Coordinates of C-alpha atoms in Angstrom, one line a residue:
Chain A
M1 CA 120.6 49.4 141.8
P2 CA 122.8 52.6 141.8
A3 CA 125.1 53.4 138.9
S4 CA 128.2 51.5 139.3
P5 CA 131.5 53.3 139.8
E6 CA 134.5 52.0 138.2
I7 CA 136.8 50.4 140.8
D8 CA 140.4 49.7 139.8
A9 CA 140.9 46.0 140.8
P10 CA 144.7 46.1 141.3
V11 CA 144.4 49.2 143.5
A12 CA 141.5 47.8 145.4
F13 CA 143.0 44.3 146.0
A14 CA 146.2 46.0 147.2
D15 CA 144.2 46.9 150.3
P16 CA 144.1 43.8 152.6
A17 CA 140.8 45.0 154.0
Y18 CA 139.2 45.0 150.5
R19 CA 140.4 41.5 149.8
E20 CA 139.1 40.3 153.1
A21 CA 135.8 41.9 152.4
V22 CA 135.5 40.3 149.0
V23 CA 136.3 36.9 150.4
D24 CA 133.7 37.5 153.1
L25 CA 131.1 38.4 150.5
L26 CA 131.8 35.4 148.3
G27 CA 131.8 33.1 151.4
V28 CA 128.4 34.3 152.6
I29 CA 127.0 34.0 149.0
A30 CA 128.4 30.5 148.6
Y31 CA 127.1 29.3 152.0
G32 CA 123.8 31.0 151.3
E33 CA 123.5 28.9 148.1
I34 CA 124.4 25.6 149.7
S35 CA 122.0 26.4 152.5
A36 CA 119.2 27.3 149.9
F37 CA 119.9 24.0 148.2
E38 CA 119.4 22.2 151.4
R39 CA 116.1 24.0 152.4
L40 CA 114.6 23.9 148.8
A41 CA 115.4 20.2 148.7
E42 CA 113.8 19.7 152.1
D43 CA 110.7 21.9 151.2
A44 CA 110.3 20.0 147.9
K45 CA 109.0 17.1 150.1
L46 CA 106.0 19.2 150.8
A47 CA 105.0 19.2 147.1
P48 CA 101.5 18.1 146.2
T49 CA 102.6 16.5 142.9
L50 CA 105.7 15.0 141.5
E51 CA 105.8 17.8 138.9
D52 CA 105.7 20.4 141.7
K53 CA 108.5 18.5 143.5
L54 CA 110.7 18.4 140.5
A55 CA 110.2 22.2 140.0
L56 CA 111.4 23.1 143.4
A57 CA 114.2 20.4 143.3
S58 CA 115.4 22.1 140.1
M59 CA 115.5 25.4 141.9
A60 CA 117.6 23.7 144.6
A61 CA 120.0 22.2 142.0
A62 CA 120.3 25.6 140.3
E63 CA 121.4 27.1 143.5
L64 CA 124.1 24.5 144.0
H65 CA 125.4 24.8 140.5
K66 CA 126.7 28.4 141.2
V67 CA 128.8 27.5 144.2
Q68 CA 131.8 26.2 142.2
A69 CA 132.7 29.5 140.7
L70 CA 132.6 31.1 144.1
R71 CA 134.8 28.5 145.6
D72 CA 137.3 28.9 142.7
R73 CA 137.5 32.6 143.1
I74 CA 137.9 32.4 146.9
T75 CA 140.8 30.1 146.4
E76 CA 142.3 32.3 143.8
L77 CA 142.1 35.2 146.4
G78 CA 144.4 33.0 148.6
A79 CA 141.6 32.0 151.2
D80 CA 140.1 28.6 151.9
P81 CA 136.5 28.4 150.7
F82 CA 135.1 26.6 153.6
A83 CA 136.9 28.8 156.1
A84 CA 135.4 31.7 154.3
M85 CA 131.8 30.3 154.6
A86 CA 132.2 29.4 158.3
P87 CA 131.5 32.8 159.9
F88 CA 128.1 33.0 158.2
R89 CA 126.7 29.5 158.8
S90 CA 125.1 30.6 162.1
A91 CA 123.2 33.5 160.8
I92 CA 122.0 31.7 157.7
D93 CA 121.1 28.5 159.5
L94 CA 119.2 30.6 162.0
F95 CA 117.4 32.4 159.3
H96 CA 116.2 29.0 157.9
A97 CA 115.4 27.6 161.4
H98 CA 113.1 30.6 162.0
T99 CA 111.4 30.4 158.7
A100 CA 110.7 26.7 158.1
P101 CA 107.5 26.6 156.0
A102 CA 104.5 25.1 157.5
D103 CA 103.2 23.9 154.0
W104 CA 103.8 24.0 150.4
S105 CA 102.5 27.4 149.6
E106 CA 104.7 29.0 152.4
G107 CA 107.6 27.1 150.9
L108 CA 106.9 28.6 147.4
V109 CA 106.7 32.1 148.8
K110 CA 109.9 31.6 150.7
A111 CA 111.7 30.2 147.6
Y112 CA 110.6 33.3 145.6
V113 CA 110.6 36.2 148.1
G114 CA 113.6 35.0 150.2
D115 CA 115.8 34.2 147.2
G116 CA 114.8 37.5 145.6
L117 CA 115.5 39.5 148.6
A118 CA 119.1 38.0 149.1
N119 CA 119.8 38.5 145.4
D120 CA 118.8 42.1 145.4
F121 CA 121.0 42.7 148.4
Y122 CA 124.1 41.1 146.9
R123 CA 123.5 43.0 143.7
E124 CA 123.4 46.2 145.7
I125 CA 126.7 45.5 147.3
A126 CA 128.2 44.4 143.9
A127 CA 127.8 47.9 142.7
Y128 CA 130.7 48.9 145.0
L129 CA 133.1 46.2 143.8
D130 CA 135.7 45.8 141.1
H131 CA 134.4 44.7 137.7
D132 CA 135.4 41.0 137.9
T133 CA 134.0 40.5 141.3
R134 CA 130.8 42.3 140.4
D135 CA 130.3 40.0 137.3
L136 CA 130.8 37.0 139.5
V137 CA 128.4 38.2 142.1
V138 CA 125.7 39.1 139.6
S139 CA 126.0 35.9 137.8
S140 CA 125.9 33.9 141.1
V141 CA 122.6 35.4 142.1
D142 CA 120.9 35.3 138.8
T143 CA 118.0 32.8 139.3
E144 CA 114.9 34.1 137.6
S145 CA 114.4 30.8 135.6
N146 CA 111.9 29.2 137.8
S147 CA 110.0 32.3 139.0
A148 CA 107.1 31.9 136.5
F149 CA 106.3 28.5 138.0
V150 CA 106.2 29.9 141.6
V151 CA 104.1 32.9 140.7
E152 CA 101.6 30.7 138.9
A153 CA 101.4 28.1 141.7
V154 CA 100.9 30.7 144.5
R155 CA 98.3 32.5 142.5
E156 CA 96.4 29.3 141.9
A157 CA 96.5 28.3 145.5
I158 CA 95.1 31.7 146.6
A159 CA 92.4 31.4 143.9
A160 CA 91.5 27.9 145.4
D161 CA 91.5 29.3 148.9
P162 CA 91.3 33.1 149.2
R163 CA 91.9 33.1 153.0
L164 CA 95.4 31.9 152.2
A165 CA 96.4 35.4 151.0
G166 CA 96.3 36.9 154.5
R167 CA 98.4 34.2 156.0
L168 CA 100.9 34.4 153.1
A169 CA 101.1 38.1 153.3
L170 CA 102.1 37.8 157.0
W171 CA 104.5 35.1 156.0
G172 CA 106.2 37.4 153.5
R173 CA 106.5 40.1 156.3
R174 CA 108.2 37.5 158.6
L175 CA 110.7 36.4 155.9
M176 CA 111.7 40.1 155.5
G177 CA 111.9 40.7 159.2
E178 CA 114.1 37.6 159.8
A179 CA 116.3 38.4 156.9
L180 CA 116.9 42.0 158.3
I181 CA 117.6 40.5 161.8
Q182 CA 120.2 38.3 160.5
A183 CA 121.7 40.8 158.1
Q184 CA 122.0 43.1 161.0
Q185 CA 123.8 40.3 163.0
V186 CA 126.3 39.7 160.1
A187 CA 127.0 43.4 159.8
A188 CA 127.8 43.7 163.5
D189 CA 130.1 40.7 163.4
R190 CA 132.0 41.2 160.2
D191 CA 133.8 44.5 160.2
A192 CA 135.5 44.0 156.8
L193 CA 132.2 43.5 155.0
T194 CA 130.6 46.5 156.7
A195 CA 133.7 48.7 155.8
L196 CA 133.3 47.6 152.2
L197 CA 130.0 49.5 152.0
A198 CA 131.6 52.5 153.7
G199 CA 134.2 52.8 150.8
G200 CA 137.9 53.5 151.1
I201 CA 140.8 55.4 149.3
D202 CA 140.1 55.4 145.6
R203 CA 136.9 53.6 146.3
P204 CA 133.5 55.3 146.7
G205 CA 131.2 54.0 149.5
L206 CA 127.8 54.7 151.0
D207 CA 127.0 57.3 153.6
L208 CA 124.0 56.7 156.0
A209 CA 121.6 58.5 153.7
A210 CA 122.7 56.2 150.8
I211 CA 122.3 53.2 153.0
G212 CA 118.8 54.3 153.8
R213 CA 118.1 54.6 150.1
M214 CA 119.4 51.1 149.5
F215 CA 117.0 49.7 152.1
T216 CA 114.2 51.6 150.5
R217 CA 115.0 50.0 147.2
L218 CA 115.2 46.6 148.8
T219 CA 111.9 47.1 150.4
D220 CA 110.3 48.3 147.2
R221 CA 111.5 45.3 145.2
H222 CA 110.1 43.0 148.0
G223 CA 106.7 44.7 147.7
E224 CA 106.9 44.2 144.0
R225 CA 107.5 40.5 144.3
M226 CA 104.8 40.1 146.9
A227 CA 102.4 42.0 144.5
E228 CA 103.5 39.6 141.7
L229 CA 102.4 36.7 143.9
G230 CA 99.0 38.5 144.6
L231 CA 99.9 39.4 148.1
A232 CA 100.1 42.6 150.1
S233 CA 103.4 43.4 151.7
Chain B
M1 CA 128.1 -4.4 127.7
P2 CA 127.4 -6.5 124.6
A3 CA 128.0 -5.3 121.0
S4 CA 125.1 -3.1 120.0
P5 CA 123.0 -4.3 117.1
E6 CA 121.9 -1.6 114.7
I7 CA 118.1 -1.0 115.3
D8 CA 116.3 0.9 112.6
A9 CA 114.3 3.6 114.6
P10 CA 111.4 4.2 112.2
V11 CA 110.8 0.4 111.9
A12 CA 111.1 0.0 115.8
F13 CA 108.9 2.9 116.7
A14 CA 106.2 1.6 114.2
D15 CA 105.7 -1.1 116.8
P16 CA 103.5 0.4 119.5
A17 CA 104.9 -2.0 122.1
Y18 CA 108.5 -0.7 121.3
R19 CA 107.3 2.9 121.8
E20 CA 105.6 1.9 125.1
A21 CA 108.7 0.1 126.3
V22 CA 110.9 3.2 125.5
V23 CA 108.5 5.4 127.4
D24 CA 108.6 3.0 130.3
L25 CA 112.4 2.9 130.3
L26 CA 112.8 6.7 130.2
G27 CA 110.2 7.1 132.8
V28 CA 111.9 4.6 135.3
I29 CA 115.2 6.4 134.6
A30 CA 113.8 9.8 135.1
Y31 CA 112.0 8.9 138.4
G32 CA 115.2 7.1 139.5
E33 CA 117.0 10.3 139.1
I34 CA 114.5 12.5 140.8
S35 CA 114.5 10.0 143.7
A36 CA 118.3 9.7 143.7
F37 CA 118.3 13.6 144.0
E38 CA 116.0 13.4 147.0
R39 CA 117.9 10.7 148.8
L40 CA 121.3 12.2 148.2
A41 CA 120.1 15.6 149.4
E42 CA 118.7 13.9 152.4
D43 CA 121.8 11.8 153.1
A44 CA 124.0 15.0 152.7
K45 CA 122.7 15.9 156.1
L46 CA 124.8 13.2 157.6
A47 CA 128.0 14.7 156.3
P48 CA 130.7 15.4 158.9
T49 CA 131.9 18.5 157.3
L50 CA 130.5 21.3 155.0
E51 CA 133.0 20.1 152.2
D52 CA 131.6 16.6 152.4
K53 CA 128.0 17.8 152.4
L54 CA 128.7 20.0 149.3
A55 CA 130.2 16.9 147.6
L56 CA 127.1 14.8 148.1
A57 CA 124.8 17.7 147.4
S58 CA 126.6 18.2 144.0
M59 CA 126.1 14.5 143.2
A60 CA 122.3 15.1 143.9
A61 CA 122.2 18.2 141.7
A62 CA 123.9 16.2 138.9
E63 CA 121.3 13.5 139.0
L64 CA 118.6 16.1 138.6
H65 CA 120.2 17.9 135.9
K66 CA 119.7 15.0 133.6
V67 CA 115.9 14.7 134.0
Q68 CA 115.0 17.5 131.6
A69 CA 116.2 15.6 128.5
L70 CA 114.3 12.5 129.4
R71 CA 111.2 14.5 130.0
D72 CA 111.5 16.3 126.6
R73 CA 112.0 12.8 124.8
I74 CA 109.0 11.2 126.6
T75 CA 106.9 14.3 125.5
E76 CA 108.3 13.8 121.9
L77 CA 107.1 10.2 122.0
G78 CA 103.6 11.4 122.7
A79 CA 103.5 10.5 126.4
D80 CA 103.2 12.5 129.6
P81 CA 106.4 12.4 131.5
F82 CA 104.9 12.3 134.9
A83 CA 102.4 9.5 133.9
A84 CA 105.3 7.7 132.5
M85 CA 107.2 7.9 135.8
A86 CA 104.2 7.0 137.9
P87 CA 104.2 3.1 137.6
F88 CA 107.8 3.0 138.9
R89 CA 107.5 5.3 142.0
S90 CA 106.5 2.5 144.4
A91 CA 109.4 0.2 143.6
I92 CA 112.0 2.9 143.7
D93 CA 110.6 4.4 146.7
L94 CA 110.5 1.1 148.5
F95 CA 114.2 0.5 147.5
H96 CA 115.1 3.8 149.2
A97 CA 112.9 3.1 152.2
H98 CA 114.7 -0.2 152.7
T99 CA 118.1 1.1 152.2
A100 CA 118.1 4.3 154.3
P101 CA 121.8 4.8 155.3
A102 CA 122.4 4.7 159.1
D103 CA 125.4 6.9 158.9
W104 CA 127.6 8.9 156.5
S105 CA 129.8 6.0 155.3
E106 CA 126.7 3.9 154.5
G107 CA 125.4 6.9 152.5
L108 CA 128.6 7.2 150.5
V109 CA 128.7 3.5 149.7
K110 CA 125.0 3.7 148.6
A111 CA 125.7 6.7 146.4
Y112 CA 128.5 5.0 144.8
V113 CA 127.3 1.4 144.5
G114 CA 123.6 1.9 144.1
D115 CA 124.0 4.5 141.4
G116 CA 126.7 2.4 139.5
L117 CA 124.4 -0.6 139.6
A118 CA 121.4 1.2 138.3
N119 CA 123.5 2.8 135.5
D120 CA 125.2 -0.5 134.5
F121 CA 121.7 -2.0 134.2
Y122 CA 120.3 0.8 132.0
R123 CA 123.4 0.7 129.8
E124 CA 122.8 -3.0 129.4
I125 CA 119.2 -2.4 128.3
A126 CA 120.4 0.5 126.0
A127 CA 122.3 -1.9 123.9
Y128 CA 118.9 -3.2 122.6
L129 CA 117.5 0.2 121.6
D130 CA 117.6 2.4 118.5
H131 CA 120.7 4.7 118.3
D132 CA 119.0 8.0 119.5
T133 CA 117.4 6.3 122.5
R134 CA 120.7 4.5 123.3
D135 CA 122.6 7.9 123.3
L136 CA 120.0 9.5 125.4
V137 CA 120.0 6.6 128.1
V138 CA 123.8 6.5 128.1
S139 CA 124.2 10.2 128.5
S140 CA 121.5 10.2 131.3
V141 CA 123.3 7.6 133.3
D142 CA 126.9 9.0 133.1
T143 CA 127.8 10.1 136.5
E144 CA 131.4 9.2 137.1
S145 CA 132.4 12.8 138.0
N146 CA 132.2 12.5 141.8
S147 CA 133.3 8.9 142.2
A148 CA 136.9 9.8 143.1
F149 CA 135.5 11.8 146.2
V150 CA 133.5 8.7 147.4
V151 CA 136.3 6.2 147.0
E152 CA 138.7 8.4 148.9
A153 CA 136.2 9.1 151.7
V154 CA 135.3 5.4 152.2
R155 CA 138.8 4.3 152.1
E156 CA 139.7 7.0 154.7
A157 CA 136.8 5.9 156.9
I158 CA 137.8 2.2 156.8
A159 CA 141.5 3.3 157.6
A160 CA 140.3 5.1 160.7
D161 CA 138.1 2.3 161.8
P162 CA 138.9 -1.1 160.2
R163 CA 136.0 -2.7 161.6
L164 CA 133.8 -0.6 159.4
A165 CA 134.8 -2.8 156.4
G166 CA 132.8 -5.7 157.6
R167 CA 129.7 -3.7 158.1
L168 CA 129.9 -1.8 154.8
A169 CA 130.6 -5.1 152.9
L170 CA 127.3 -6.5 154.3
W171 CA 125.6 -3.1 153.4
G172 CA 126.8 -3.5 149.8
R173 CA 125.3 -7.0 149.6
R174 CA 122.0 -5.6 150.9
L175 CA 121.9 -2.8 148.4
M176 CA 122.5 -5.4 145.6
G177 CA 119.8 -7.6 147.1
E178 CA 117.2 -4.9 147.3
A179 CA 117.9 -3.7 143.8
L180 CA 117.3 -7.1 142.5
I181 CA 114.1 -7.6 144.5
Q182 CA 112.7 -4.1 143.2
A183 CA 113.8 -4.9 139.6
Q184 CA 112.0 -8.2 139.7
Q185 CA 108.9 -6.4 140.8
V186 CA 109.2 -4.0 137.9
A187 CA 109.9 -6.7 135.4
A188 CA 106.7 -8.7 136.7
D189 CA 104.6 -5.6 136.5
R190 CA 105.6 -3.9 133.2
D191 CA 105.1 -6.4 130.3
A192 CA 106.3 -4.0 127.5
L193 CA 109.6 -3.3 129.3
T194 CA 110.2 -7.0 129.8
A195 CA 109.3 -7.7 126.2
L196 CA 111.8 -5.2 125.1
L197 CA 114.6 -7.3 126.2
A198 CA 113.1 -10.3 124.5
G199 CA 113.3 -8.6 121.1
G200 CA 110.8 -8.4 118.3
I201 CA 110.6 -8.5 114.5
D202 CA 113.6 -6.9 113.0
R203 CA 114.9 -6.4 116.6
P204 CA 117.3 -8.8 118.4
G205 CA 116.6 -9.7 121.9
L206 CA 117.9 -11.7 124.8
D207 CA 117.4 -15.4 125.4
L208 CA 117.5 -16.8 129.0
A209 CA 121.2 -17.6 128.7
A210 CA 121.9 -14.0 127.5
I211 CA 120.0 -12.6 130.4
G212 CA 122.1 -14.8 132.6
R213 CA 125.3 -13.5 131.2
M214 CA 123.9 -9.9 131.6
F215 CA 123.4 -10.6 135.4
T216 CA 126.9 -12.0 135.6
R217 CA 128.3 -8.8 134.1
L218 CA 126.2 -6.7 136.6
T219 CA 127.4 -8.8 139.5
D220 CA 131.0 -8.6 138.3
R221 CA 130.9 -4.8 137.9
H222 CA 129.3 -4.5 141.4
G223 CA 132.2 -6.6 142.8
E224 CA 134.7 -4.3 141.1
R225 CA 133.1 -1.2 142.6
M226 CA 133.1 -2.8 146.1
A227 CA 136.8 -3.6 145.7
E228 CA 137.5 0.0 144.5
L229 CA 136.0 1.1 147.9
G230 CA 138.2 -1.6 149.7
L231 CA 135.3 -3.8 150.5
A232 CA 134.6 -7.5 149.9
S233 CA 131.4 -8.3 147.8

């Protein structure tokens, strides 16, 4: 993450475009979490044991737990939380439709790598926000609690069947590719959100070179997560 | 709920049958909550709006949130939590298989009435337990938080389509009937749990007349919940 500049909140929120962009950002994170809950709850059905099922279900519940603070903040900003989420449903639903895990190990990799990627992305954006919004975003995407379970389970699965490593490595690439496709779609549709990254009066932003560096950081972190699972990226 | 007698925990737990019965009870509650999570998450798919979906998903997450304390206590009692849950999976899974909601309104009634019935039952049993176990059971089944949402949604659905009231009243009876069938099965299979209700040395229990009064209380509370939803019982 880059060093966070200090954004003056009253000045920033005086700009309707900033407010709109923050509502967009909180809306997409909130819908992403509801959607992650649904998919993790669904993927938990693939669990080989009740203990495994409970572990993935707990990750699902943790995602949902963070929605309320986002809803409250969107309401405070004068917007309707469900209206704020609506523009992002199609992209996020498509991401999940195109990345439905075929089995338990794919579900685990998706839970770990997909969630990690989204969280890194939101943390990057948060660096360009006022302090309170940044804190809310960072606390909303903080879900490291169950990662040890996933890492261990994936490594065990590969140890039991080494051929799995090749398939799961490809699966990780596909998750990354689908995430980029849908992020691109959102960027094309939501001018306010894109403009947020470009900065504004009294508010620093990213030029193309900085955006390039951001994607390099995201790709590097994705590779690190894949390596933690024992997978090539 | 009857007045709670004071059970001396060290004396009670010195009886292996009491310990076994408590492990059984915590196991069935824990599996019931994992299972409720799964069903509520599944039934949330039937929601007509994203807001409705989030409300049911939040009830699902709340169920799961309470599993950890039960797991911890079962472990403290020297048993494996997942082994403790195993004997109850079939009865609870069958209950859900036989009561899959056909639509959103049936899902809401099940969430409210089914959950309420199970919780009343566990609270009744808790009255015959030592203080710490009683507190754990009571806090594990305390889920009144989302009931206002369900009551309002069911009443609105009936107002929009009054014929629904007849179908949902029958549905409530079916939920009660299936719950009794599965509870009967569990009672027949699990001697320790049944013996718990019969009492022991230094520990009061229920005679047949008292069990009859308990079922009357459960039926009365079921009728009250149905009435809150605007339904005959």
